mmCIF file of N, CA and C in Angstrom:
data_model
loop_
_atom_site.group_PDB
_atom_site.id
_atom_site.type_symbol
_atom_site.label_atom_id
_atom_site.label_comp_id
_atom_site.label_asym_id
_atom_site.label_seq_id
_atom_site.Cartn_x
_atom_site.Cartn_y
_atom_site.Cartn_z
ATOM 1 N N UNK A 1 -3.855 -36.652 -2.066
ATOM 2 C CA UNK A 1 -5.075 -35.865 -2.265
ATOM 3 C C UNK A 1 -6.121 -36.350 -1.265
ATOM 4 N N UNK A 2 -6.879 -35.461 -0.772
ATOM 5 C CA UNK A 2 -7.919 -35.751 0.190
ATOM 6 C C UNK A 2 -8.983 -36.661 -0.426
ATOM 7 N N UNK A 3 -9.442 -37.669 0.346
ATOM 8 C CA UNK A 3 -10.459 -38.603 -0.160
ATOM 9 C C UNK A 3 -11.753 -37.878 -0.506
ATOM 10 N N UNK A 4 -12.142 -36.935 0.315
ATOM 11 C CA UNK A 4 -13.379 -36.197 0.061
ATOM 12 C C UNK A 4 -13.296 -35.391 -1.229
ATOM 13 N N UNK A 5 -12.151 -34.782 -1.456
ATOM 14 C CA UNK A 5 -11.954 -34.017 -2.680
ATOM 15 C C UNK A 5 -11.971 -34.919 -3.911
ATOM 16 N N UNK A 6 -11.382 -36.104 -3.807
ATOM 17 C CA UNK A 6 -11.395 -37.025 -4.945
ATOM 18 C C UNK A 6 -12.808 -37.561 -5.210
ATOM 19 N N UNK A 7 -13.591 -37.784 -4.168
ATOM 20 C CA UNK A 7 -14.986 -38.199 -4.358
ATOM 21 C C UNK A 7 -15.777 -37.080 -5.024
ATOM 22 N N UNK A 8 -15.530 -35.852 -4.614
ATOM 23 C CA UNK A 8 -16.193 -34.709 -5.238
ATOM 24 C C UNK A 8 -15.836 -34.620 -6.719
ATOM 25 N N UNK A 9 -14.579 -34.856 -7.056
ATOM 26 C CA UNK A 9 -14.127 -34.848 -8.445
ATOM 27 C C UNK A 9 -14.835 -35.939 -9.257
ATOM 28 N N UNK A 10 -15.034 -37.118 -8.658
ATOM 29 C CA UNK A 10 -15.775 -38.190 -9.330
ATOM 30 C C UNK A 10 -17.212 -37.747 -9.597
ATOM 31 N N UNK A 11 -17.855 -37.194 -8.578
ATOM 32 C CA UNK A 11 -19.255 -36.776 -8.726
ATOM 33 C C UNK A 11 -19.414 -35.681 -9.777
ATOM 34 N N UNK A 12 -18.482 -34.740 -9.810
ATOM 35 C CA UNK A 12 -18.559 -33.659 -10.793
ATOM 36 C C UNK A 12 -18.346 -34.206 -12.205
ATOM 37 N N UNK A 13 -17.364 -35.086 -12.381
ATOM 38 C CA UNK A 13 -17.094 -35.610 -13.722
ATOM 39 C C UNK A 13 -18.222 -36.525 -14.209
ATOM 40 N N UNK A 14 -18.765 -37.361 -13.338
ATOM 41 C CA UNK A 14 -19.896 -38.215 -13.730
ATOM 42 C C UNK A 14 -21.139 -37.351 -13.952
ATOM 43 N N UNK A 15 -21.337 -36.354 -13.112
ATOM 44 C CA UNK A 15 -22.460 -35.436 -13.299
ATOM 45 C C UNK A 15 -22.363 -34.686 -14.615
ATOM 46 N N UNK A 16 -21.151 -34.285 -14.985
ATOM 47 C CA UNK A 16 -20.951 -33.628 -16.278
ATOM 48 C C UNK A 16 -21.308 -34.539 -17.435
ATOM 49 N N UNK A 17 -20.932 -35.813 -17.320
ATOM 50 C CA UNK A 17 -21.270 -36.773 -18.372
ATOM 51 C C UNK A 17 -22.795 -36.924 -18.488
ATOM 52 N N UNK A 18 -23.475 -37.055 -17.356
ATOM 53 C CA UNK A 18 -24.934 -37.172 -17.402
ATOM 54 C C UNK A 18 -25.580 -35.905 -17.954
ATOM 55 N N UNK A 19 -25.037 -34.748 -17.579
ATOM 56 C CA UNK A 19 -25.588 -33.490 -18.063
ATOM 57 C C UNK A 19 -25.482 -33.394 -19.583
ATOM 58 N N UNK A 20 -24.296 -33.641 -20.108
ATOM 59 C CA UNK A 20 -24.111 -33.516 -21.550
ATOM 60 C C UNK A 20 -24.857 -34.603 -22.326
ATOM 61 N N UNK A 21 -24.976 -35.804 -21.759
ATOM 62 C CA UNK A 21 -25.687 -36.862 -22.476
ATOM 63 C C UNK A 21 -27.201 -36.671 -22.438
ATOM 64 N N UNK A 22 -27.697 -35.845 -21.520
ATOM 65 C CA UNK A 22 -29.140 -35.619 -21.444
ATOM 66 C C UNK A 22 -29.615 -34.468 -22.325
ATOM 67 N N UNK A 23 -28.689 -33.784 -22.977
ATOM 68 C CA UNK A 23 -29.071 -32.658 -23.821
ATOM 69 C C UNK A 23 -29.701 -33.140 -25.127
ATOM 70 N N UNK A 24 -30.544 -32.300 -25.666
ATOM 71 C CA UNK A 24 -31.191 -32.628 -26.936
ATOM 72 C C UNK A 24 -30.184 -32.542 -28.077
ATOM 73 N N UNK A 25 -30.557 -33.094 -29.208
ATOM 74 C CA UNK A 25 -29.677 -33.076 -30.381
ATOM 75 C C UNK A 25 -29.407 -31.646 -30.849
ATOM 76 N N UNK A 26 -30.389 -30.784 -30.714
ATOM 77 C CA UNK A 26 -30.226 -29.394 -31.150
ATOM 78 C C UNK A 26 -29.178 -28.683 -30.296
ATOM 79 N N UNK A 27 -29.283 -28.830 -28.975
ATOM 80 C CA UNK A 27 -28.321 -28.193 -28.073
ATOM 81 C C UNK A 27 -26.924 -28.763 -28.305
ATOM 82 N N UNK A 28 -26.843 -30.065 -28.487
ATOM 83 C CA UNK A 28 -25.550 -30.691 -28.746
ATOM 84 C C UNK A 28 -24.943 -30.196 -30.052
ATOM 85 N N UNK A 29 -25.770 -30.017 -31.061
ATOM 86 C CA UNK A 29 -25.283 -29.501 -32.342
ATOM 87 C C UNK A 29 -24.774 -28.075 -32.220
ATOM 88 N N UNK A 30 -25.475 -27.264 -31.432
ATOM 89 C CA UNK A 30 -25.042 -25.874 -31.221
ATOM 90 C C UNK A 30 -23.689 -25.843 -30.524
ATOM 91 N N UNK A 31 -23.515 -26.682 -29.507
ATOM 92 C CA UNK A 31 -22.232 -26.734 -28.805
ATOM 93 C C UNK A 31 -21.124 -27.235 -29.723
ATOM 94 N N UNK A 32 -21.408 -28.256 -30.513
ATOM 95 C CA UNK A 32 -20.411 -28.767 -31.454
ATOM 96 C C UNK A 32 -20.028 -27.690 -32.462
ATOM 97 N N UNK A 33 -21.032 -26.977 -32.957
ATOM 98 C CA UNK A 33 -20.770 -25.925 -33.942
ATOM 99 C C UNK A 33 -19.907 -24.812 -33.361
ATOM 100 N N UNK A 34 -20.104 -24.508 -32.083
ATOM 101 C CA UNK A 34 -19.284 -23.494 -31.428
ATOM 102 C C UNK A 34 -17.805 -23.877 -31.502
ATOM 103 N N UNK A 35 -17.493 -25.131 -31.165
ATOM 104 C CA UNK A 35 -16.098 -25.577 -31.189
ATOM 105 C C UNK A 35 -15.567 -25.690 -32.615
ATOM 106 N N UNK A 36 -16.421 -26.075 -33.543
ATOM 107 C CA UNK A 36 -16.015 -26.114 -34.954
ATOM 108 C C UNK A 36 -15.627 -24.720 -35.420
ATOM 109 N N UNK A 37 -16.445 -23.730 -35.055
ATOM 110 C CA UNK A 37 -16.155 -22.339 -35.436
ATOM 111 C C UNK A 37 -14.865 -21.837 -34.789
ATOM 112 N N UNK A 38 -14.650 -22.158 -33.517
ATOM 113 C CA UNK A 38 -13.432 -21.722 -32.829
ATOM 114 C C UNK A 38 -12.199 -22.322 -33.497
ATOM 115 N N UNK A 39 -12.259 -23.605 -33.808
ATOM 116 C CA UNK A 39 -11.117 -24.260 -34.458
ATOM 117 C C UNK A 39 -10.878 -23.670 -35.833
ATOM 118 N N UNK A 40 -11.946 -23.433 -36.573
ATOM 119 C CA UNK A 40 -11.782 -22.879 -37.920
ATOM 120 C C UNK A 40 -11.234 -21.448 -37.871
ATOM 121 N N UNK A 41 -11.759 -20.648 -36.948
ATOM 122 C CA UNK A 41 -11.327 -19.248 -36.862
ATOM 123 C C UNK A 41 -9.892 -19.090 -36.369
ATOM 124 N N UNK A 42 -9.421 -20.027 -35.564
ATOM 125 C CA UNK A 42 -8.055 -19.906 -35.042
ATOM 126 C C UNK A 42 -7.017 -20.604 -35.914
ATOM 127 N N UNK A 43 -7.414 -21.696 -36.585
ATOM 128 C CA UNK A 43 -6.424 -22.464 -37.348
ATOM 129 C C UNK A 43 -6.722 -22.533 -38.840
ATOM 130 N N UNK A 44 -7.969 -22.280 -39.230
ATOM 131 C CA UNK A 44 -8.356 -22.416 -40.628
ATOM 132 C C UNK A 44 -8.655 -23.843 -41.022
ATOM 133 N N UNK A 45 -8.665 -24.758 -40.055
ATOM 134 C CA UNK A 45 -8.925 -26.174 -40.325
ATOM 135 C C UNK A 45 -10.415 -26.448 -40.165
ATOM 136 N N UNK A 46 -10.989 -27.128 -41.144
ATOM 137 C CA UNK A 46 -12.402 -27.523 -41.082
ATOM 138 C C UNK A 46 -12.478 -28.885 -40.394
ATOM 139 N N UNK A 47 -13.282 -28.948 -39.335
ATOM 140 C CA UNK A 47 -13.427 -30.176 -38.560
ATOM 141 C C UNK A 47 -14.887 -30.616 -38.606
ATOM 142 N N UNK A 48 -15.095 -31.906 -38.787
ATOM 143 C CA UNK A 48 -16.446 -32.464 -38.806
ATOM 144 C C UNK A 48 -17.019 -32.522 -37.387
ATOM 145 N N UNK A 49 -18.324 -32.377 -37.257
ATOM 146 C CA UNK A 49 -18.950 -32.411 -35.930
ATOM 147 C C UNK A 49 -18.801 -33.779 -35.284
ATOM 148 N N UNK A 50 -18.698 -34.840 -36.072
ATOM 149 C CA UNK A 50 -18.483 -36.178 -35.521
ATOM 150 C C UNK A 50 -17.179 -36.232 -34.730
ATOM 151 N N UNK A 51 -16.143 -35.607 -35.258
ATOM 152 C CA UNK A 51 -14.849 -35.585 -34.583
ATOM 153 C C UNK A 51 -14.949 -34.821 -33.265
ATOM 154 N N UNK A 52 -15.626 -33.685 -33.293
ATOM 155 C CA UNK A 52 -15.783 -32.878 -32.078
ATOM 156 C C UNK A 52 -16.547 -33.662 -31.015
ATOM 157 N N UNK A 53 -17.622 -34.312 -31.397
ATOM 158 C CA UNK A 53 -18.415 -35.081 -30.430
ATOM 159 C C UNK A 53 -17.627 -36.260 -29.879
ATOM 160 N N UNK A 54 -16.859 -36.926 -30.727
ATOM 161 C CA UNK A 54 -16.045 -38.052 -30.280
ATOM 162 C C UNK A 54 -14.968 -37.585 -29.298
ATOM 163 N N UNK A 55 -14.341 -36.451 -29.606
ATOM 164 C CA UNK A 55 -13.330 -35.909 -28.693
ATOM 165 C C UNK A 55 -13.937 -35.492 -27.355
ATOM 166 N N UNK A 56 -15.130 -34.930 -27.383
ATOM 167 C CA UNK A 56 -15.811 -34.551 -26.139
ATOM 168 C C UNK A 56 -16.118 -35.794 -25.303
ATOM 169 N N UNK A 57 -16.570 -36.848 -25.964
ATOM 170 C CA UNK A 57 -16.866 -38.107 -25.277
ATOM 171 C C UNK A 57 -15.593 -38.675 -24.641
ATOM 172 N N UNK A 58 -14.516 -38.700 -25.393
ATOM 173 C CA UNK A 58 -13.248 -39.205 -24.859
ATOM 174 C C UNK A 58 -12.756 -38.354 -23.695
ATOM 175 N N UNK A 59 -12.922 -37.032 -23.806
ATOM 176 C CA UNK A 59 -12.492 -36.137 -22.737
ATOM 177 C C UNK A 59 -13.270 -36.408 -21.450
ATOM 178 N N UNK A 60 -14.585 -36.579 -21.556
ATOM 179 C CA UNK A 60 -15.386 -36.819 -20.359
ATOM 180 C C UNK A 60 -14.991 -38.132 -19.685
ATOM 181 N N UNK A 61 -14.788 -39.188 -20.471
ATOM 182 C CA UNK A 61 -14.389 -40.453 -19.859
ATOM 183 C C UNK A 61 -12.958 -40.417 -19.350
ATOM 184 N N UNK A 62 -12.109 -39.603 -19.948
ATOM 185 C CA UNK A 62 -10.770 -39.421 -19.416
ATOM 186 C C UNK A 62 -10.847 -38.755 -18.045
ATOM 187 N N UNK A 63 -11.729 -37.755 -17.901
ATOM 188 C CA UNK A 63 -11.884 -37.078 -16.612
ATOM 189 C C UNK A 63 -12.424 -38.040 -15.545
ATOM 190 N N UNK A 64 -13.375 -38.897 -15.940
ATOM 191 C CA UNK A 64 -13.893 -39.882 -14.991
ATOM 192 C C UNK A 64 -12.788 -40.857 -14.601
ATOM 193 N N UNK A 65 -12.007 -41.297 -15.576
ATOM 194 C CA UNK A 65 -10.905 -42.225 -15.289
ATOM 195 C C UNK A 65 -9.883 -41.606 -14.348
ATOM 196 N N UNK A 66 -9.527 -40.371 -14.607
ATOM 197 C CA UNK A 66 -8.553 -39.697 -13.741
ATOM 198 C C UNK A 66 -9.110 -39.527 -12.333
ATOM 199 N N UNK A 67 -10.377 -39.164 -12.230
ATOM 200 C CA UNK A 67 -10.948 -38.956 -10.893
ATOM 201 C C UNK A 67 -11.019 -40.265 -10.104
ATOM 202 N N UNK A 68 -11.349 -41.366 -10.774
ATOM 203 C CA UNK A 68 -11.371 -42.659 -10.087
ATOM 204 C C UNK A 68 -9.952 -43.063 -9.701
ATOM 205 N N UNK A 69 -9.011 -42.799 -10.588
ATOM 206 C CA UNK A 69 -7.615 -43.107 -10.296
ATOM 207 C C UNK A 69 -7.124 -42.332 -9.069
ATOM 208 N N UNK A 70 -7.462 -41.060 -8.971
ATOM 209 C CA UNK A 70 -7.073 -40.265 -7.807
ATOM 210 C C UNK A 70 -7.706 -40.792 -6.523
ATOM 211 N N UNK A 71 -8.942 -41.243 -6.623
ATOM 212 C CA UNK A 71 -9.614 -41.799 -5.449
ATOM 213 C C UNK A 71 -8.927 -43.085 -4.993
ATOM 214 N N UNK A 72 -8.621 -43.969 -5.943
ATOM 215 C CA UNK A 72 -7.936 -45.219 -5.586
ATOM 216 C C UNK A 72 -6.560 -44.915 -4.982
ATOM 217 N N UNK A 73 -5.855 -43.955 -5.573
ATOM 218 C CA UNK A 73 -4.548 -43.593 -5.036
ATOM 219 C C UNK A 73 -4.665 -43.031 -3.616
ATOM 220 N N UNK A 74 -5.726 -42.269 -3.357
ATOM 221 C CA UNK A 74 -5.885 -41.707 -2.012
ATOM 222 C C UNK A 74 -6.175 -42.785 -0.976
ATOM 223 N N UNK A 75 -6.673 -43.940 -1.422
ATOM 224 C CA UNK A 75 -6.960 -45.039 -0.493
ATOM 225 C C UNK A 75 -5.733 -45.928 -0.271
ATOM 226 N N UNK A 76 -5.139 -46.399 -1.383
ATOM 227 C CA UNK A 76 -4.079 -47.400 -1.231
ATOM 228 C C UNK A 76 -2.667 -46.852 -1.414
ATOM 229 N N UNK A 77 -2.511 -45.638 -1.917
ATOM 230 C CA UNK A 77 -1.204 -44.994 -2.117
ATOM 231 C C UNK A 77 -0.278 -45.796 -3.042
ATOM 232 N N UNK A 78 -0.872 -46.558 -3.968
ATOM 233 C CA UNK A 78 -0.079 -47.301 -4.946
ATOM 234 C C UNK A 78 -0.407 -46.753 -6.324
ATOM 235 N N UNK A 79 0.543 -46.026 -6.871
ATOM 236 C CA UNK A 79 0.343 -45.345 -8.150
ATOM 237 C C UNK A 79 0.079 -46.330 -9.282
ATOM 238 N N UNK A 80 0.795 -47.440 -9.319
ATOM 239 C CA UNK A 80 0.635 -48.414 -10.400
ATOM 240 C C UNK A 80 -0.788 -48.971 -10.436
ATOM 241 N N UNK A 81 -1.337 -49.303 -9.280
ATOM 242 C CA UNK A 81 -2.699 -49.854 -9.216
ATOM 243 C C UNK A 81 -3.707 -48.818 -9.688
ATOM 244 N N UNK A 82 -3.580 -47.593 -9.252
ATOM 245 C CA UNK A 82 -4.558 -46.568 -9.631
ATOM 246 C C UNK A 82 -4.479 -46.245 -11.119
ATOM 247 N N UNK A 83 -3.285 -46.154 -11.677
ATOM 248 C CA UNK A 83 -3.150 -45.866 -13.111
ATOM 249 C C UNK A 83 -3.641 -47.042 -13.938
ATOM 250 N N UNK A 84 -3.325 -48.266 -13.517
ATOM 251 C CA UNK A 84 -3.782 -49.456 -14.246
ATOM 252 C C UNK A 84 -5.306 -49.526 -14.265
ATOM 253 N N UNK A 85 -5.936 -49.306 -13.115
ATOM 254 C CA UNK A 85 -7.401 -49.334 -13.073
ATOM 255 C C UNK A 85 -7.996 -48.258 -13.971
ATOM 256 N N UNK A 86 -7.430 -47.083 -13.914
ATOM 257 C CA UNK A 86 -7.918 -45.978 -14.729
ATOM 258 C C UNK A 86 -7.797 -46.304 -16.212
ATOM 259 N N UNK A 87 -6.676 -46.868 -16.613
ATOM 260 C CA UNK A 87 -6.454 -47.219 -18.013
ATOM 261 C C UNK A 87 -7.427 -48.314 -18.460
ATOM 262 N N UNK A 88 -7.645 -49.330 -17.631
ATOM 263 C CA UNK A 88 -8.588 -50.408 -17.972
ATOM 264 C C UNK A 88 -10.005 -49.853 -18.081
ATOM 265 N N UNK A 89 -10.399 -48.972 -17.163
ATOM 266 C CA UNK A 89 -11.729 -48.365 -17.243
ATOM 267 C C UNK A 89 -11.898 -47.574 -18.535
ATOM 268 N N UNK A 90 -10.884 -46.784 -18.878
ATOM 269 C CA UNK A 90 -10.941 -45.973 -20.081
ATOM 270 C C UNK A 90 -11.049 -46.849 -21.324
ATOM 271 N N UNK A 91 -10.256 -47.895 -21.398
ATOM 272 C CA UNK A 91 -10.313 -48.783 -22.567
ATOM 273 C C UNK A 91 -11.626 -49.563 -22.626
ATOM 274 N N UNK A 92 -12.137 -49.974 -21.486
ATOM 275 C CA UNK A 92 -13.375 -50.753 -21.491
ATOM 276 C C UNK A 92 -14.557 -49.913 -21.948
ATOM 277 N N UNK A 93 -14.542 -48.647 -21.671
ATOM 278 C CA UNK A 93 -15.656 -47.788 -22.082
ATOM 279 C C UNK A 93 -15.524 -47.349 -23.529
ATOM 280 N N UNK A 94 -14.331 -47.026 -23.968
ATOM 281 C CA UNK A 94 -14.138 -46.450 -25.288
ATOM 282 C C UNK A 94 -13.619 -47.430 -26.325
ATOM 283 N N UNK A 95 -13.276 -48.610 -25.905
ATOM 284 C CA UNK A 95 -12.771 -49.609 -26.840
ATOM 285 C C UNK A 95 -11.321 -49.362 -27.183
ATOM 286 N N UNK A 96 -10.685 -50.383 -27.625
ATOM 287 C CA UNK A 96 -9.271 -50.283 -27.961
ATOM 288 C C UNK A 96 -9.084 -49.719 -29.350
ATOM 289 N N UNK A 97 -9.985 -50.004 -30.259
ATOM 290 C CA UNK A 97 -9.775 -49.567 -31.639
ATOM 291 C C UNK A 97 -10.763 -48.630 -32.151
#
């Protein structure tokens, strides 16, 4: 993957995290409710907003981890190093348990 493209992916994923974390509680609640409604309407399962917010947080950090991993791979071409770094970053931010 092109180094410039991987840097762009990092900037977009980190920018997305900053964008969503800067939203007010009301806007965040509206977005959470949207996904709660979609899940309920398609599956009939009631999901708590805490679960939706936690999954969104994990998704954003997963995207950041993947983008950093792609950047490292584009530099050193060693898949093990890039995946290991990505996994350590993900665990350090979200905790193991």
